[in-house]
mmCIF file of C-alpha atoms and ligand atoms in Angstrom:
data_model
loop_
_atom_site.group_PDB
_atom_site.id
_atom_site.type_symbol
_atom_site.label_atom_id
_atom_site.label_comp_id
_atom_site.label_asym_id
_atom_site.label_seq_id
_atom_site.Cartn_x
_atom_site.Cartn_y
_atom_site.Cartn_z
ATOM 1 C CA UNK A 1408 -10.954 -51.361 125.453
ATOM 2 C CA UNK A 1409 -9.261 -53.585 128.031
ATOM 3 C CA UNK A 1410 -10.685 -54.210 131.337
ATOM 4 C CA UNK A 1411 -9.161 -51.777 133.633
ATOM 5 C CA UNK A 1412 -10.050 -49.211 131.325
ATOM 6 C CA UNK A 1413 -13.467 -50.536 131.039
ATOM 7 C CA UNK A 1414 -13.799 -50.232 135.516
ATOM 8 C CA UNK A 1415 -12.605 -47.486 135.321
ATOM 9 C CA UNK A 1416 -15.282 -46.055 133.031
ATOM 10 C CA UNK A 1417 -18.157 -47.927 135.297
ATOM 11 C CA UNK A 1418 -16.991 -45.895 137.935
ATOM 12 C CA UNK A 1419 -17.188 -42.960 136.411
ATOM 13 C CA UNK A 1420 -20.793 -43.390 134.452
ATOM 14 C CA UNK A 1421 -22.020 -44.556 138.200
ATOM 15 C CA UNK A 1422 -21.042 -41.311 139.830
ATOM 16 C CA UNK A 1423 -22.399 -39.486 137.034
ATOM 17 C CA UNK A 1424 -25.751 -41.198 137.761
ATOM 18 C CA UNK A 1425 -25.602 -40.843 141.606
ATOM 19 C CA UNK A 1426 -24.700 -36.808 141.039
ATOM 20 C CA UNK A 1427 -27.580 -36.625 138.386
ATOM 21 C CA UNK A 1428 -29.542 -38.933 140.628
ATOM 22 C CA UNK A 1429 -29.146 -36.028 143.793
ATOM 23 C CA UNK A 1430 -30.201 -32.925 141.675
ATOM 24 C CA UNK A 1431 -33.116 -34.031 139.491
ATOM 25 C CA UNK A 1432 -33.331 -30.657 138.045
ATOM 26 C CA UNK A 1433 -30.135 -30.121 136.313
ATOM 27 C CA UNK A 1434 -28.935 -33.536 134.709
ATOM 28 C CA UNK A 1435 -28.598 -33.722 130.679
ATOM 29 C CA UNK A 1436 -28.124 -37.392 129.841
ATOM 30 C CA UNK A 1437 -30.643 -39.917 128.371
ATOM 31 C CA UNK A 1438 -29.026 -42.801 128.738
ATOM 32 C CA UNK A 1439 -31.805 -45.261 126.699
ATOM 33 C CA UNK A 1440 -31.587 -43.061 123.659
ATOM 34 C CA UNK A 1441 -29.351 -44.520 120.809
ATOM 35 C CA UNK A 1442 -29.249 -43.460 118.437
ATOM 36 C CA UNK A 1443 -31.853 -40.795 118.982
ATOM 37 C CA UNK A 1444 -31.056 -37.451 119.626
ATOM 38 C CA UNK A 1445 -30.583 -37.483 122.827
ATOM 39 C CA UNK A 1446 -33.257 -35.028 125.145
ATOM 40 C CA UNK A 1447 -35.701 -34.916 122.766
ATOM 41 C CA UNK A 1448 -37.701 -38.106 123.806
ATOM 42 C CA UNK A 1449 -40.137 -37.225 126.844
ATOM 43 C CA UNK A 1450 -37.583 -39.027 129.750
ATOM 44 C CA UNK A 1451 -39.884 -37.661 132.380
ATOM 45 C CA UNK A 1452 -42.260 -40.761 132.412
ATOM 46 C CA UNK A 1453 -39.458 -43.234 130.912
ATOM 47 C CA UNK A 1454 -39.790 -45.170 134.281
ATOM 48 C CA UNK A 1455 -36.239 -45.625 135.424
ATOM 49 C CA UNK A 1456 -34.973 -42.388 133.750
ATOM 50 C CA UNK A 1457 -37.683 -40.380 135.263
ATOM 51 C CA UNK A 1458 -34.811 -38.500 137.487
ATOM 52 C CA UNK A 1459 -33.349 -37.547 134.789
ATOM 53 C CA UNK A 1460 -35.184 -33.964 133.093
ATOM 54 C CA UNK A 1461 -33.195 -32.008 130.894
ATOM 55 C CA UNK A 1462 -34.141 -28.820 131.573
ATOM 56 C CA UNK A 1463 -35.687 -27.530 127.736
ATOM 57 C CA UNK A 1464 -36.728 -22.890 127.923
ATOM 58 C CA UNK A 1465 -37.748 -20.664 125.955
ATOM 59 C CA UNK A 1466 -37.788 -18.251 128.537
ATOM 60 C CA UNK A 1467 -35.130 -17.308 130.893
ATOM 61 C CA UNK A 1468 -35.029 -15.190 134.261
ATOM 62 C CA UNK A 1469 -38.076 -14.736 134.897
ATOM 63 C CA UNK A 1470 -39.519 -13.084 131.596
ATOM 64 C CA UNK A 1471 -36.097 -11.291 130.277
ATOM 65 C CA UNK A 1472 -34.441 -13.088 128.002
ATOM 66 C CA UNK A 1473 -36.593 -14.816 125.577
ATOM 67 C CA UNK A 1474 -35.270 -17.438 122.958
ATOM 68 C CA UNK A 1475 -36.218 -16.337 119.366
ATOM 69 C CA UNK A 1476 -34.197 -19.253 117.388
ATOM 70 C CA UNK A 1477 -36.014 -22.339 116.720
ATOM 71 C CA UNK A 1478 -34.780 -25.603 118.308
ATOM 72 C CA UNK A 1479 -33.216 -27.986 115.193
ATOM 73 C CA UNK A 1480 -35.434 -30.948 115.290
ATOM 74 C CA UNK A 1481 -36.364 -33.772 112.533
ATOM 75 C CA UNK A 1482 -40.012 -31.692 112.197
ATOM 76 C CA UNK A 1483 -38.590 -28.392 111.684
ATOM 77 C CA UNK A 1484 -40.193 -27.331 107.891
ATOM 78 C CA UNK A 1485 -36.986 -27.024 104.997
ATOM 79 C CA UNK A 1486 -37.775 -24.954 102.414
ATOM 80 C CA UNK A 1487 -39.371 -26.110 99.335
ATOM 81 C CA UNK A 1488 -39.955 -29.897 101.334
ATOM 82 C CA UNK A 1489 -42.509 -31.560 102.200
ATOM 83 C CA UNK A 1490 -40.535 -34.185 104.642
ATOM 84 C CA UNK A 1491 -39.146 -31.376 106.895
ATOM 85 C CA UNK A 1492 -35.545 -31.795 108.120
ATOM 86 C CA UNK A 1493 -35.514 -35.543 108.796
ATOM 87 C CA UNK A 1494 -33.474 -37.439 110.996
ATOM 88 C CA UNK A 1495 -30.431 -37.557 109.631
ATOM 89 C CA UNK A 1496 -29.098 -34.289 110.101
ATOM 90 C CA UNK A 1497 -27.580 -34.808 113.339
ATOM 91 C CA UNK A 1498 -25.408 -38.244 114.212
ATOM 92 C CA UNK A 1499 -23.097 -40.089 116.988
ATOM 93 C CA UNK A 1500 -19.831 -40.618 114.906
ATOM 94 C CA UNK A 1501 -18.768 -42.227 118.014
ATOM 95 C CA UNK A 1502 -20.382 -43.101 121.042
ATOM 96 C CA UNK A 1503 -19.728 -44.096 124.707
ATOM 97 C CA UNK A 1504 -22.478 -47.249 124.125
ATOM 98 C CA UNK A 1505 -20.501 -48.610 121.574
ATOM 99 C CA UNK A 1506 -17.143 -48.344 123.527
ATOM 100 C CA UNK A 1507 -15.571 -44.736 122.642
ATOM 101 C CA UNK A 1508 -14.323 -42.541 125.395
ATOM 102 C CA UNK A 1509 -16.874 -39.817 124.602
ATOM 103 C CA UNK A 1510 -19.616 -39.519 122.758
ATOM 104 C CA UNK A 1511 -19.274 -37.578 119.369
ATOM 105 C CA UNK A 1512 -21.642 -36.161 116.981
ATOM 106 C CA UNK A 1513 -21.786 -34.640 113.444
ATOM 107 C CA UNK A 1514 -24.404 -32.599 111.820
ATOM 108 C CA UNK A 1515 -25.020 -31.942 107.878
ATOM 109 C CA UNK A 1516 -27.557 -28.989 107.505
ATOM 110 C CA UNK A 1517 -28.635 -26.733 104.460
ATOM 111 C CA UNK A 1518 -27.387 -23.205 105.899
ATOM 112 C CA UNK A 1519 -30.735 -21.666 105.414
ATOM 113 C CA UNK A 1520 -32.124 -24.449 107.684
ATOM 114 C CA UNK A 1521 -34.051 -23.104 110.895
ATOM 115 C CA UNK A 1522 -33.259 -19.767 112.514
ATOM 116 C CA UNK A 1523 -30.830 -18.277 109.672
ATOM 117 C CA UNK A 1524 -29.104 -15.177 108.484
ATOM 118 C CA UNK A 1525 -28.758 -14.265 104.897
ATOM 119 C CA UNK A 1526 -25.650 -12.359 103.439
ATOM 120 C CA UNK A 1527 -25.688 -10.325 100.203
ATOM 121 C CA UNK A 1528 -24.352 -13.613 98.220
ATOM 122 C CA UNK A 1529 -27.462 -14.993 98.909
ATOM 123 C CA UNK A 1530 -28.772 -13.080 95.662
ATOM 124 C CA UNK A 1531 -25.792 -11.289 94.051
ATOM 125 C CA UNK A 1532 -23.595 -13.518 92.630
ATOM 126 C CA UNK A 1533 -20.909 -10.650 91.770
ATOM 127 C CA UNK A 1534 -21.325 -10.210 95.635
ATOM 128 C CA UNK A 1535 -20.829 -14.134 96.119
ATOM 129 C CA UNK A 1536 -17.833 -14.328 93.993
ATOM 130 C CA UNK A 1537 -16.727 -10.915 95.734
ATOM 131 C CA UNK A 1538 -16.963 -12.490 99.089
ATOM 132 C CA UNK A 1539 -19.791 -10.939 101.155
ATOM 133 C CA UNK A 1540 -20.474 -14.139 103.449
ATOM 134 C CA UNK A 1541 -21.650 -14.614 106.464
ATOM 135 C CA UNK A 1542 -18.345 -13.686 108.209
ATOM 136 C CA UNK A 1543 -18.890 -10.054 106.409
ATOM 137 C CA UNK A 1544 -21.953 -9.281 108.441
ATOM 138 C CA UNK A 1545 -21.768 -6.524 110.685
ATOM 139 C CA UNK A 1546 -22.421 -7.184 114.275
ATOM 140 C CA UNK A 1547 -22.950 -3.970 115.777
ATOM 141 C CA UNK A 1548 -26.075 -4.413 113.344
ATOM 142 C CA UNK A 1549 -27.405 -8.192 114.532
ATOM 143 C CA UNK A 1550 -26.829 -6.253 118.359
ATOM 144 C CA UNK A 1551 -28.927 -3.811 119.908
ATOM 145 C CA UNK A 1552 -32.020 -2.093 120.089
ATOM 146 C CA UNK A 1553 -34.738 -3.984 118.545
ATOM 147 C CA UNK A 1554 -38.723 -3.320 117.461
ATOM 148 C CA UNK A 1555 -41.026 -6.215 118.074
ATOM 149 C CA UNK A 1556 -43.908 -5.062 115.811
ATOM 150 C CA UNK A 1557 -47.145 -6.959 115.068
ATOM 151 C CA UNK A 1558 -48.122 -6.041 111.646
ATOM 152 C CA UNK A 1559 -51.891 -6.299 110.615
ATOM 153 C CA UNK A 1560 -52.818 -10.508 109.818
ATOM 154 C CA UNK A 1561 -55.010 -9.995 106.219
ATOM 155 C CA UNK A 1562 -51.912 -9.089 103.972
ATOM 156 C CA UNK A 1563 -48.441 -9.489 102.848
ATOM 157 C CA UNK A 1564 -45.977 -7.146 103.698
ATOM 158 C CA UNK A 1565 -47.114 -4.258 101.145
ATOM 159 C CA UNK A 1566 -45.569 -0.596 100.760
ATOM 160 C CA UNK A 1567 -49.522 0.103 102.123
ATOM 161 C CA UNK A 1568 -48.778 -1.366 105.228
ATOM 162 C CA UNK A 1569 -44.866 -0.889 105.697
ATOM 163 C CA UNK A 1570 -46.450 2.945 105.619
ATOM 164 C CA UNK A 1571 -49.265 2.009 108.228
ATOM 165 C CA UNK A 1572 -47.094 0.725 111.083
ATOM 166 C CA UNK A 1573 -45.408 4.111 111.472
ATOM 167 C CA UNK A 1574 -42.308 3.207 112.107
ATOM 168 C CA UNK A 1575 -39.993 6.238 113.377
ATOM 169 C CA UNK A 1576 -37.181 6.982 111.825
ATOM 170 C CA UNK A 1577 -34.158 6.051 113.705
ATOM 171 C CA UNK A 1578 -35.554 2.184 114.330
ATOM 172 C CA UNK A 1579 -32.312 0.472 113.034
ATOM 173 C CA UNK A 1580 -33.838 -3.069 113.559
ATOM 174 C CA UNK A 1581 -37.354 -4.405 113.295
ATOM 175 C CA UNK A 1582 -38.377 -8.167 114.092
ATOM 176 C CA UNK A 1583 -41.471 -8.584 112.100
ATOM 177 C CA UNK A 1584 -44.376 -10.697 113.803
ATOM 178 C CA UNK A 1585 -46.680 -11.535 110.898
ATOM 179 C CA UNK A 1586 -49.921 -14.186 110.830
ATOM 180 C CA UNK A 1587 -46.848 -16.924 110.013
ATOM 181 C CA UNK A 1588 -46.567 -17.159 114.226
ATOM 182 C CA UNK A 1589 -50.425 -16.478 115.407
ATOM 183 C CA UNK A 1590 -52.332 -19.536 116.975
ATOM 184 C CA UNK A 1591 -55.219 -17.615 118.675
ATOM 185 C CA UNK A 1592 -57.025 -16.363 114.676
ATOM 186 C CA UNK A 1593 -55.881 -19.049 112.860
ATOM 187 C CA UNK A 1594 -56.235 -22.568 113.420
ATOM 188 C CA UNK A 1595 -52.743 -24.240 115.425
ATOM 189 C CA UNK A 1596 -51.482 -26.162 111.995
ATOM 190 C CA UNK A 1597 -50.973 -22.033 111.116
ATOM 191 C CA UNK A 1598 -47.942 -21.576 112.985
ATOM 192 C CA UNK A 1599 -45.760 -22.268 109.737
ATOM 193 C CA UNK A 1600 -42.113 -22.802 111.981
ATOM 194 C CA UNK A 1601 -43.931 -25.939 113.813
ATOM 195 C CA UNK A 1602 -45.288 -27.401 111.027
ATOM 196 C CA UNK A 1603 -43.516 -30.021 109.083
ATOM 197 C CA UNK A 1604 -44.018 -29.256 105.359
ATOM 198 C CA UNK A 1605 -43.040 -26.077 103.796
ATOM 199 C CA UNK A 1606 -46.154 -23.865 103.155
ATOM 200 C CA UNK A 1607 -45.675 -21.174 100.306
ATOM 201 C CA UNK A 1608 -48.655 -19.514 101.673
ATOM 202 C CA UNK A 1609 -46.735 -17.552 104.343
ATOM 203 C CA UNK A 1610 -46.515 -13.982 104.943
ATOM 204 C CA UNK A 1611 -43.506 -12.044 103.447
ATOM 205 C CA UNK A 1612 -42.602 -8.762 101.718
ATOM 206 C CA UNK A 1613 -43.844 -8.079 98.937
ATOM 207 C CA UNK A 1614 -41.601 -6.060 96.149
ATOM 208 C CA UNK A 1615 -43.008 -2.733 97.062
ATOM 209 C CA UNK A 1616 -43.083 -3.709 100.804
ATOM 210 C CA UNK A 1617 -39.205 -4.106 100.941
ATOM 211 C CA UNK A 1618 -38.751 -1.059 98.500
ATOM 212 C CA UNK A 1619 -40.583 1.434 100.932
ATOM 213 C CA UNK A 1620 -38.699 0.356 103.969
ATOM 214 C CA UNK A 1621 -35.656 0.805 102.127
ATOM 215 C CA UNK A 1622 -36.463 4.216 101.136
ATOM 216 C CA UNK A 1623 -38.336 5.271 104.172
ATOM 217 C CA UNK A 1624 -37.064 3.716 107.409
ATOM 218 C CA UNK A 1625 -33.743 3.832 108.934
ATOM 219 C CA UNK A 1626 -33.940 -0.059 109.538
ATOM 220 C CA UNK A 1627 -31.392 -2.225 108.688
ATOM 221 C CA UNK A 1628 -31.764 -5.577 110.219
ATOM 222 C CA UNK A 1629 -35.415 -6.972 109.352
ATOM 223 C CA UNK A 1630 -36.574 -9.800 110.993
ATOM 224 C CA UNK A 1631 -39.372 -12.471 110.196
ATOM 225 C CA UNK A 1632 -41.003 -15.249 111.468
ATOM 226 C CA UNK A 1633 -41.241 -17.844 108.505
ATOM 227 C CA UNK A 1634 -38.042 -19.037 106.429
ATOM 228 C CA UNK A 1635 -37.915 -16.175 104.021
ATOM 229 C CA UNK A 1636 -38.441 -12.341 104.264
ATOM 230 C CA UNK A 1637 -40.207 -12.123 101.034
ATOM 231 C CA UNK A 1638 -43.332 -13.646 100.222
ATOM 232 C CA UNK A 1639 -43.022 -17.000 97.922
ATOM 233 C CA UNK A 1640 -44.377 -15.222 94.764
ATOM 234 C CA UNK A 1641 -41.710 -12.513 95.602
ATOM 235 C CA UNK A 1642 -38.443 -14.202 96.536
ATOM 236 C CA UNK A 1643 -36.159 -12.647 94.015
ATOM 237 C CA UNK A 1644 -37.478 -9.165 93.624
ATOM 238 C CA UNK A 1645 -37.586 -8.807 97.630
ATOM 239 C CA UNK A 1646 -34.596 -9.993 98.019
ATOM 240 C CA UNK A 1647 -32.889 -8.262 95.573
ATOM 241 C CA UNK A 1648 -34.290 -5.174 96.946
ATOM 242 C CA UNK A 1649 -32.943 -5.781 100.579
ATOM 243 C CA UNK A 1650 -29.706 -7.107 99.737
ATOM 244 C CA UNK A 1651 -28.539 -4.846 96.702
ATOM 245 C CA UNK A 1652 -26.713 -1.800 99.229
ATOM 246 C CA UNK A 1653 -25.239 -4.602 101.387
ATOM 247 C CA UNK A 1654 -26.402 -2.613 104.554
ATOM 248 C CA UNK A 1655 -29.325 -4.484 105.712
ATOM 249 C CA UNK A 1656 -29.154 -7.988 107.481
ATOM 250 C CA UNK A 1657 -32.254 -10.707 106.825
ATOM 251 C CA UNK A 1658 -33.045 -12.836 109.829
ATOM 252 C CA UNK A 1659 -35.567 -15.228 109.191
ATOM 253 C CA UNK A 1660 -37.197 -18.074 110.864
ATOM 254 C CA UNK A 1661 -37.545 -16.249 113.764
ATOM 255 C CA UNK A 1662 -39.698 -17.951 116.991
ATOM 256 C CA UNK A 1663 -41.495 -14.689 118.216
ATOM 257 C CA UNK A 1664 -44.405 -16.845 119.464
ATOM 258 C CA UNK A 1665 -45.219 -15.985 123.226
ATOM 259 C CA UNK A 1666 -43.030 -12.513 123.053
ATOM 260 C CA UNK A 1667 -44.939 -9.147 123.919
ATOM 261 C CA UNK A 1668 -44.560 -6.585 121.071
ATOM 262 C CA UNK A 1669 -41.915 -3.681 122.142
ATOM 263 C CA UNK A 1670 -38.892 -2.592 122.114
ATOM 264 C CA UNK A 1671 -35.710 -5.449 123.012
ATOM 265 C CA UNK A 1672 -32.111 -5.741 123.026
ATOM 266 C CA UNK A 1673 -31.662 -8.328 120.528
ATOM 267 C CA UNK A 1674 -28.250 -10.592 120.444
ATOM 268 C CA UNK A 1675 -28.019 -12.479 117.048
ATOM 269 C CA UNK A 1676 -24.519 -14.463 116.512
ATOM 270 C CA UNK A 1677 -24.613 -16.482 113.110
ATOM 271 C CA UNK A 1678 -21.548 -18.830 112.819
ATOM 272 C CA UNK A 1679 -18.820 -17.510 111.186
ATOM 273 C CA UNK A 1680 -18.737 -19.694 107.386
ATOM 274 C CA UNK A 1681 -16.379 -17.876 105.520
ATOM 275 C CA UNK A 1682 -17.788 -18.777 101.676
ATOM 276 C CA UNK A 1683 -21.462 -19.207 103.209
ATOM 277 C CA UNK A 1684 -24.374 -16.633 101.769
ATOM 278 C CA UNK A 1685 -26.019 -17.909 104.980
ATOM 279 C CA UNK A 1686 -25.484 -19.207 108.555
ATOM 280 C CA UNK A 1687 -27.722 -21.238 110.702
ATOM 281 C CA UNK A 1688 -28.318 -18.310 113.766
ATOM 282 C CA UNK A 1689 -29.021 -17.756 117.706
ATOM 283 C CA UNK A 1690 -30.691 -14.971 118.329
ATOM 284 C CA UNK A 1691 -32.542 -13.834 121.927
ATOM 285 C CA UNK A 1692 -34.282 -10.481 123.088
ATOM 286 C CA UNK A 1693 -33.509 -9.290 126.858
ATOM 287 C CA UNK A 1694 -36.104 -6.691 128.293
HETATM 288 C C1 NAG B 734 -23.502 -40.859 125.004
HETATM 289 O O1 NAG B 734 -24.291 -41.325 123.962
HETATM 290 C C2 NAG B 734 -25.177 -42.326 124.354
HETATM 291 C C3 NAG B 734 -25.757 -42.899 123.105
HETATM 292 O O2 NAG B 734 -24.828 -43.815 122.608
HETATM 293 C C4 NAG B 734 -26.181 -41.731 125.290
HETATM 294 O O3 NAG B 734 -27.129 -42.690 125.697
HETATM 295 C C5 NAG B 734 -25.442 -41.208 126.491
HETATM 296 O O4 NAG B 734 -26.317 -40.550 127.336
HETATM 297 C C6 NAG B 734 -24.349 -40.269 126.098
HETATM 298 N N1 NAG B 734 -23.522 -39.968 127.240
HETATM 299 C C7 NAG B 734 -23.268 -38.760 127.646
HETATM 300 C C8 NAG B 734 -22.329 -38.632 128.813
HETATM 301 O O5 NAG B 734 -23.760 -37.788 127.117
HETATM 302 C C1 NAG B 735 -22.678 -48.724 117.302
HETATM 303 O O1 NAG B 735 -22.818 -50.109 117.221
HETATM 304 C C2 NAG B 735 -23.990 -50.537 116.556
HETATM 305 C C3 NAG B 735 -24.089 -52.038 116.683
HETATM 306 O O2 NAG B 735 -22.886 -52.648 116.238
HETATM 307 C C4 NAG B 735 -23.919 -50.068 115.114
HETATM 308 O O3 NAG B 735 -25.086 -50.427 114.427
HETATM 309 C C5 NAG B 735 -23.803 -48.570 115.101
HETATM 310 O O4 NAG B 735 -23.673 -48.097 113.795
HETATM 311 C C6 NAG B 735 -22.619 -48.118 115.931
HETATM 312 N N1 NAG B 735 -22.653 -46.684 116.011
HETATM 313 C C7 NAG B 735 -21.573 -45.957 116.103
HETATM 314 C C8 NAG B 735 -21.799 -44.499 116.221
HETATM 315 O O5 NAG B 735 -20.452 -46.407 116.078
HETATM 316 C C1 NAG B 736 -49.202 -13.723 101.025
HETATM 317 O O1 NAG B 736 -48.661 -14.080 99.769
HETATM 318 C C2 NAG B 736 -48.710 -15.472 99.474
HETATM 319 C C3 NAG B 736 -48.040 -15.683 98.138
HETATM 320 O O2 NAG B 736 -46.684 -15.370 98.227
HETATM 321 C C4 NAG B 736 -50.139 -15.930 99.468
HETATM 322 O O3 NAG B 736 -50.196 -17.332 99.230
HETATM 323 C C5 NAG B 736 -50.779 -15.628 100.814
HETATM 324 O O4 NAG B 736 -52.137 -15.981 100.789
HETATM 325 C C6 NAG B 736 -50.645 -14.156 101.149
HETATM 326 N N1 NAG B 736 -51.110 -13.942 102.533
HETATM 327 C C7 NAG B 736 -51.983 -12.998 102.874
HETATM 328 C C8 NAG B 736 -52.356 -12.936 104.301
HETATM 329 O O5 NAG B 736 -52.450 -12.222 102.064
#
């Protein structure tokens, strides 16, 4: 970089600071962190960064919108690991530090990492080969009226208690808040999304769970709160069950911690990965 270029880029980075330096509430740059990700150290004690807060919700005007997706962090559990995501998922290809004119990052994730979507593919392979990805997935299902249910914290999601929550017919999507997202009956290591290595313990549907909703309910986006719908010991058969009319949409990994029970508009968008049985997704509820 010659010189000029080099004053030139000073200048700039200075103004930055003095703008970021005049409203303390709204600035996004950590300018210590290399090659961290940048925002998720704690800048608000960092001493001569303390101006500097990036602001970090899960909550937005005032109680309406609420942020169901997880944030991507090196903690976040991976399925089947013990080591969680790690830090190498997300990197500065090139950065302003080390003389580029932006900074510019890459990611490599596994596309059932985090807040995800699965599409038929997932476990139909005639489906795969057939082309039902992620891009096939209907939006006017991942949009609109939502249930928020709690469902009862002693069992797996059973055909006994898919029959118990009563569920009227009609309910096209349910987000399913199971024992996976409760802190207050279980000790705080319980929350399953916050804690680094995969436990197969979590709550899911069960074979006969997924069958009666499939028979019974109208519902055809389900939503849960650990990575997988169906309970460890049930992965295939649940899926298999869900997946096999191509109708219903699995969203799992959902953050429903901190989110009365009722009745939402929910806004899912996976990314659009033509070839992919699954896509990394944001989802919110608005009252
Ligand atoms: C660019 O990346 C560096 C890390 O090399 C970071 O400290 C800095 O805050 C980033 N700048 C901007 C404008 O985001
Ligand atoms: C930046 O420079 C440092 C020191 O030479 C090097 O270790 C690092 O890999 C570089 N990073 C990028 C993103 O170019
Ligand atoms: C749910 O099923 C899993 C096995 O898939 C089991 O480990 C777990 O204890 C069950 N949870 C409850 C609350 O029954």
């Amino acid at each position: 970089m010659d010189s000029v270029l080099l004053l030139a880029f000073l200048c700039a980075a200075l103004s930055l600071w003095y703008i970021a330096a005049a409203a303390p509430s709204h600035a996004a740059a950590d300018f210590t962190a290399y090659p961290t990700i940048p925002g998720t150290e704690d800048v608000s004690v960092a001493g001569a960064n303390s101006i500097l807060i990036p602001p970090r919700r899960e909550v937005y005007d005032d109680g309406r919108i609420f942020d169901i997706s997880h944030r991507y962090v090196p903690d976040m559990p991976v399925w089947d690991s013990k080591d969680g995501l790690g830090n190498d998922f997300l990197w500065l290809l090139k950065s302003i530090k080390n003389g580029s004119l932006a900074n510019n990052s890459a990611m490599k994730l596994g596309v059932h990492t985090g807040t995800h979507v699965d599409a038929p593919g997932h476990f139909y392979d005639n489906y795969f080969d057939a082309g039902f990805d992620v891009d096939t997935l209907d939006l006017q299902v991942l949009n609109g009226l939502a249930l928020l249910v709690d469902v009862p914290r002693d069992q797996n999601l059973t055909a006994e208690v898919m029959k118990s929550l009563d569920i009227p017919k009609g309910v096209r999507r349910v987000l399913f808040r199971t024992l996976n997202t409760d802190r207050q009956v279980v000790e705080v290591a319980m929350r399953l999304m916050f804690k680094k290595e995969f436990d197969t313990s979590y709550v899911g549907f069960k074979e006969d769970g997924a069958k009666w909703l499939v028979e019974n309910t109208d519902i055809k986006l389900v939503g849960i709160d650990y990575l997988s719908v169906a309970a460890y010991d049930h992965s295939a058969p649940s899926h298999l069950v869900f997946l096999e009319s191509r109708e219903i949409i699995l969203v799992e990994g959902l953050k429903l911690d901190d989110v009365p029970a009722g009745i939402y508009s929910l806004r899912c968008l996976p990314l659009r990965l033509a070839g992919s049985e699954a896509s990394p997704i944001r989802c919110i509820l608005i009252r």
